[in-house]
Amino acid sequence: PIAIFFAFFACALLFLLLLYSRALIKKIPFLRRLVGRLPFEATILRLYESFYSYRSRPRAVAGALGISCAMQLVGNAIILAIARMLGIREVGYSHLLLLMPLIGTIFAIPVTPSGWGTGELAFCAFLGALGVPYTRAIALDFVMRAMVISWSLLGGALYAMPCWRVSSDEIAEEKALHVV
């Protein structure tokens, strides 16, 4: 499973690097025609332009990628610890590296509010394939949801406090510093 994870990661990284090359994009004419036929062409082009603007900031991109990878690794370690506390021994860290992005993608499909039902089905299907009883798979899902809701409530409370808000003057000042 870990080799599959790294293969997917390498393919995604290669795809992103290819998108960074405007010359390469211009050499693939069918791509431009394909995008031109979509009803939301302007949105895709704006998205590409915003993505391409980071080409001049490779350190920012590398930093964001590093933080994202570190958060995924730490998040999976936390999930593994919770699984062990729930008595789930069938799942290893390498399984989580492969399965959690898939489960997260299924959660994000807008079929039900906040993925309720589809998320539990994903947990039961994927972890069930590894021999985890459905009751424990759902328990792991509920504990993870409770953690996400708890952190979200904390973040919402902090956001509601006026001392944490940034004024538009401060944003303009910050932008002016980076332009120079």
Short mmCIF file of C-alpha atoms in Angstrom, two decimals:
data_model
loop_
_atom_site.label_atom_id
_atom_site.label_comp_id
_atom_site.label_asym_id
_atom_site.label_seq_id
_atom_site.Cartn_x
_atom_site.Cartn_y
_atom_site.Cartn_z
CA PRO A 1 0.00 0.00 0.00
CA ILE A 2 2.81 2.48 0.72
CA ALA A 3 4.21 2.07 -2.80
CA ILE A 4 0.77 2.90 -4.26
CA PHE A 5 0.59 6.02 -2.09
CA PHE A 6 3.99 7.23 -3.27
CA ALA A 7 3.12 6.42 -6.91
CA PHE A 8 -0.06 8.54 -6.67
CA PHE A 9 1.90 11.32 -4.94
CA ALA A 10 4.59 11.26 -7.65
CA CYS A 11 1.98 11.36 -10.44
CA ALA A 12 0.18 14.30 -8.83
CA LEU A 13 3.46 16.15 -8.35
CA LEU A 14 4.44 15.53 -11.97
CA PHE A 15 1.05 16.78 -13.14
CA LEU A 16 1.46 19.98 -11.11
CA LEU A 17 4.95 20.53 -12.48
CA LEU A 18 3.63 20.11 -16.03
CA LEU A 19 0.98 22.74 -15.33
CA TYR A 20 3.75 25.14 -14.35
CA SER A 21 5.06 25.16 -17.93
CA ARG A 22 3.08 27.49 -20.19
CA ALA A 23 5.19 26.43 -23.18
CA LEU A 24 4.15 22.82 -22.64
CA ILE A 25 0.49 23.76 -22.26
CA LYS A 26 0.66 25.69 -25.55
CA LYS A 27 2.14 22.60 -27.26
CA ILE A 28 -0.93 20.53 -26.34
CA PRO A 29 -3.62 22.07 -28.59
CA PHE A 30 -6.38 19.64 -27.68
CA LEU A 31 -6.21 20.85 -24.08
CA ARG A 32 -7.07 24.42 -25.10
CA ARG A 33 -9.91 23.17 -27.35
CA LEU A 34 -11.23 20.96 -24.57
CA VAL A 35 -11.27 23.82 -22.07
CA GLY A 36 -12.84 26.10 -24.73
CA ARG A 37 -15.85 23.77 -25.01
CA LEU A 38 -16.63 23.77 -21.30
CA PRO A 39 -19.38 26.10 -20.07
CA PHE A 40 -17.13 27.38 -17.26
CA GLU A 41 -14.09 28.17 -19.42
CA ALA A 42 -13.52 31.59 -17.83
CA THR A 43 -13.41 30.07 -14.36
CA ILE A 44 -10.89 27.44 -15.42
CA LEU A 45 -8.67 30.06 -17.06
CA ARG A 46 -8.80 32.28 -13.94
CA LEU A 47 -7.94 29.25 -11.81
CA TYR A 48 -5.00 28.43 -14.07
CA GLU A 49 -3.77 32.05 -14.00
CA SER A 50 -3.92 32.13 -10.22
CA PHE A 51 -2.11 28.79 -10.06
CA TYR A 52 0.49 29.96 -12.58
CA SER A 53 1.14 33.16 -10.58
CA TYR A 54 2.84 31.01 -7.94
CA ARG A 55 5.53 30.04 -10.46
CA SER A 56 7.55 33.03 -9.33
CA ARG A 57 7.25 31.89 -5.70
CA PRO A 58 8.73 28.38 -5.57
CA ARG A 59 9.65 28.70 -1.90
CA ALA A 60 6.05 29.46 -0.96
CA VAL A 61 4.82 26.49 -3.00
CA ALA A 62 7.46 24.16 -1.53
CA GLY A 63 6.65 25.40 1.98
CA ALA A 64 2.92 24.87 1.49
CA LEU A 65 3.55 21.40 0.04
CA GLY A 66 5.83 20.52 2.95
CA ILE A 67 3.32 21.72 5.54
CA SER A 68 0.52 19.85 3.79
CA CYS A 69 2.51 16.59 3.71
CA ALA A 70 3.52 16.98 7.34
CA MET A 71 -0.10 17.58 8.35
CA GLN A 72 -1.23 14.48 6.47
CA LEU A 73 1.45 12.35 8.15
CA VAL A 74 0.61 13.70 11.61
CA GLY A 75 -3.14 13.39 10.97
CA ASN A 76 -2.76 9.75 9.98
CA ALA A 77 -0.67 9.10 13.10
CA ILE A 78 -3.47 10.57 15.22
CA ILE A 79 -6.06 8.45 13.41
CA LEU A 80 -3.91 5.36 14.00
CA ALA A 81 -3.66 6.20 17.71
CA ILE A 82 -7.44 6.61 17.93
CA ALA A 83 -7.93 3.33 16.05
CA ARG A 84 -5.66 1.56 18.52
CA MET A 85 -7.60 3.06 21.45
CA LEU A 86 -10.80 1.70 19.91
CA GLY A 87 -9.20 -1.74 19.65
CA ILE A 88 -8.70 -1.66 15.89
CA ARG A 89 -5.53 -3.66 15.26
CA GLU A 90 -6.14 -4.65 11.63
CA VAL A 91 -5.20 -1.24 10.21
CA GLY A 92 -1.59 -0.11 9.86
CA TYR A 93 -0.11 3.29 9.17
CA SER A 94 0.54 2.45 5.52
CA HIS A 95 -3.13 1.51 5.13
CA LEU A 96 -4.15 4.90 6.45
CA LEU A 97 -1.78 6.70 4.08
CA LEU A 98 -3.63 5.11 1.20
CA LEU A 99 -7.19 4.97 2.53
CA MET A 100 -7.70 8.30 4.28
CA PRO A 101 -7.37 10.44 1.13
CA LEU A 102 -9.87 8.14 -0.60
CA ILE A 103 -12.28 8.30 2.33
CA GLY A 104 -11.83 12.07 2.51
CA THR A 105 -12.68 12.37 -1.17
CA ILE A 106 -15.86 10.36 -0.66
CA PHE A 107 -16.75 12.62 2.30
CA ALA A 108 -16.42 15.62 -0.01
CA ILE A 109 -18.88 14.34 -2.63
CA PRO A 110 -21.99 16.49 -2.10
CA VAL A 111 -24.54 13.70 -1.83
CA THR A 112 -25.54 14.25 1.79
CA PRO A 113 -25.00 17.15 4.22
CA SER A 114 -21.39 17.05 5.45
CA GLY A 115 -21.01 13.56 4.03
CA TRP A 116 -23.16 11.99 6.74
CA GLY A 117 -23.94 8.47 5.63
CA THR A 118 -21.53 8.40 2.70
CA GLY A 119 -18.57 8.85 5.05
CA GLU A 120 -19.72 6.02 7.29
CA LEU A 121 -20.25 3.83 4.25
CA ALA A 122 -16.71 4.60 3.07
CA PHE A 123 -15.24 3.79 6.49
CA CYS A 124 -17.17 0.52 6.67
CA ALA A 125 -16.26 -0.49 3.11
CA PHE A 126 -12.55 0.34 3.20
CA LEU A 127 -11.81 -0.67 6.78
CA GLY A 128 -14.18 -3.64 6.49
CA ALA A 129 -12.03 -4.92 3.62
CA LEU A 130 -9.16 -5.05 6.11
CA GLY A 131 -11.24 -7.04 8.60
CA VAL A 132 -12.36 -4.20 10.87
CA PRO A 133 -15.87 -4.80 12.27
CA TYR A 134 -18.42 -2.23 11.07
CA THR A 135 -19.20 -1.06 14.59
CA ARG A 136 -15.56 -0.11 15.19
CA ALA A 137 -15.20 1.51 11.78
CA ILE A 138 -18.22 3.72 12.50
CA ALA A 139 -16.89 4.46 15.98
CA LEU A 140 -13.61 5.66 14.44
CA ASP A 141 -15.55 7.84 12.02
CA PHE A 142 -17.63 9.38 14.85
CA VAL A 143 -14.57 10.10 16.99
CA MET A 144 -12.85 11.77 14.04
CA ARG A 145 -15.97 13.84 13.28
CA ALA A 146 -16.18 14.89 16.93
CA MET A 147 -12.56 16.05 16.78
CA VAL A 148 -13.17 18.05 13.58
CA ILE A 149 -16.30 19.65 15.01
CA SER A 150 -14.46 20.50 18.26
CA TRP A 151 -11.57 22.19 16.44
CA SER A 152 -14.02 23.99 14.15
CA LEU A 153 -15.97 25.34 17.10
CA LEU A 154 -12.74 26.55 18.70
CA GLY A 155 -11.68 28.22 15.44
CA GLY A 156 -15.13 29.79 15.06
CA ALA A 157 -14.96 31.19 18.59
CA LEU A 158 -11.53 32.68 17.93
CA TYR A 159 -12.70 34.13 14.63
CA ALA A 160 -15.66 35.77 16.37
CA MET A 161 -13.32 37.65 18.70
CA PRO A 162 -12.61 41.14 17.33
CA CYS A 163 -8.97 41.11 18.46
CA TRP A 164 -8.17 38.35 15.92
CA ARG A 165 -9.64 40.14 12.92
CA VAL A 166 -7.43 41.85 10.37
CA SER A 167 -8.58 45.20 9.04
CA SER A 168 -8.53 46.05 5.34
CA ASP A 169 -5.90 48.73 6.13
CA GLU A 170 -3.59 46.04 7.54
CA ILE A 171 -4.11 43.89 4.45
CA ALA A 172 -3.29 46.83 2.16
CA GLU A 173 -0.16 47.54 4.23
CA GLU A 174 0.95 43.91 3.95
CA LYS A 175 0.44 43.92 0.18
CA ALA A 176 2.42 47.15 -0.14
CA LEU A 177 5.34 45.57 1.71
CA HIS A 178 5.43 42.62 -0.69
CA VAL A 179 5.19 44.72 -3.85
CA VAL A 180 8.41 46.61 -3.15
#
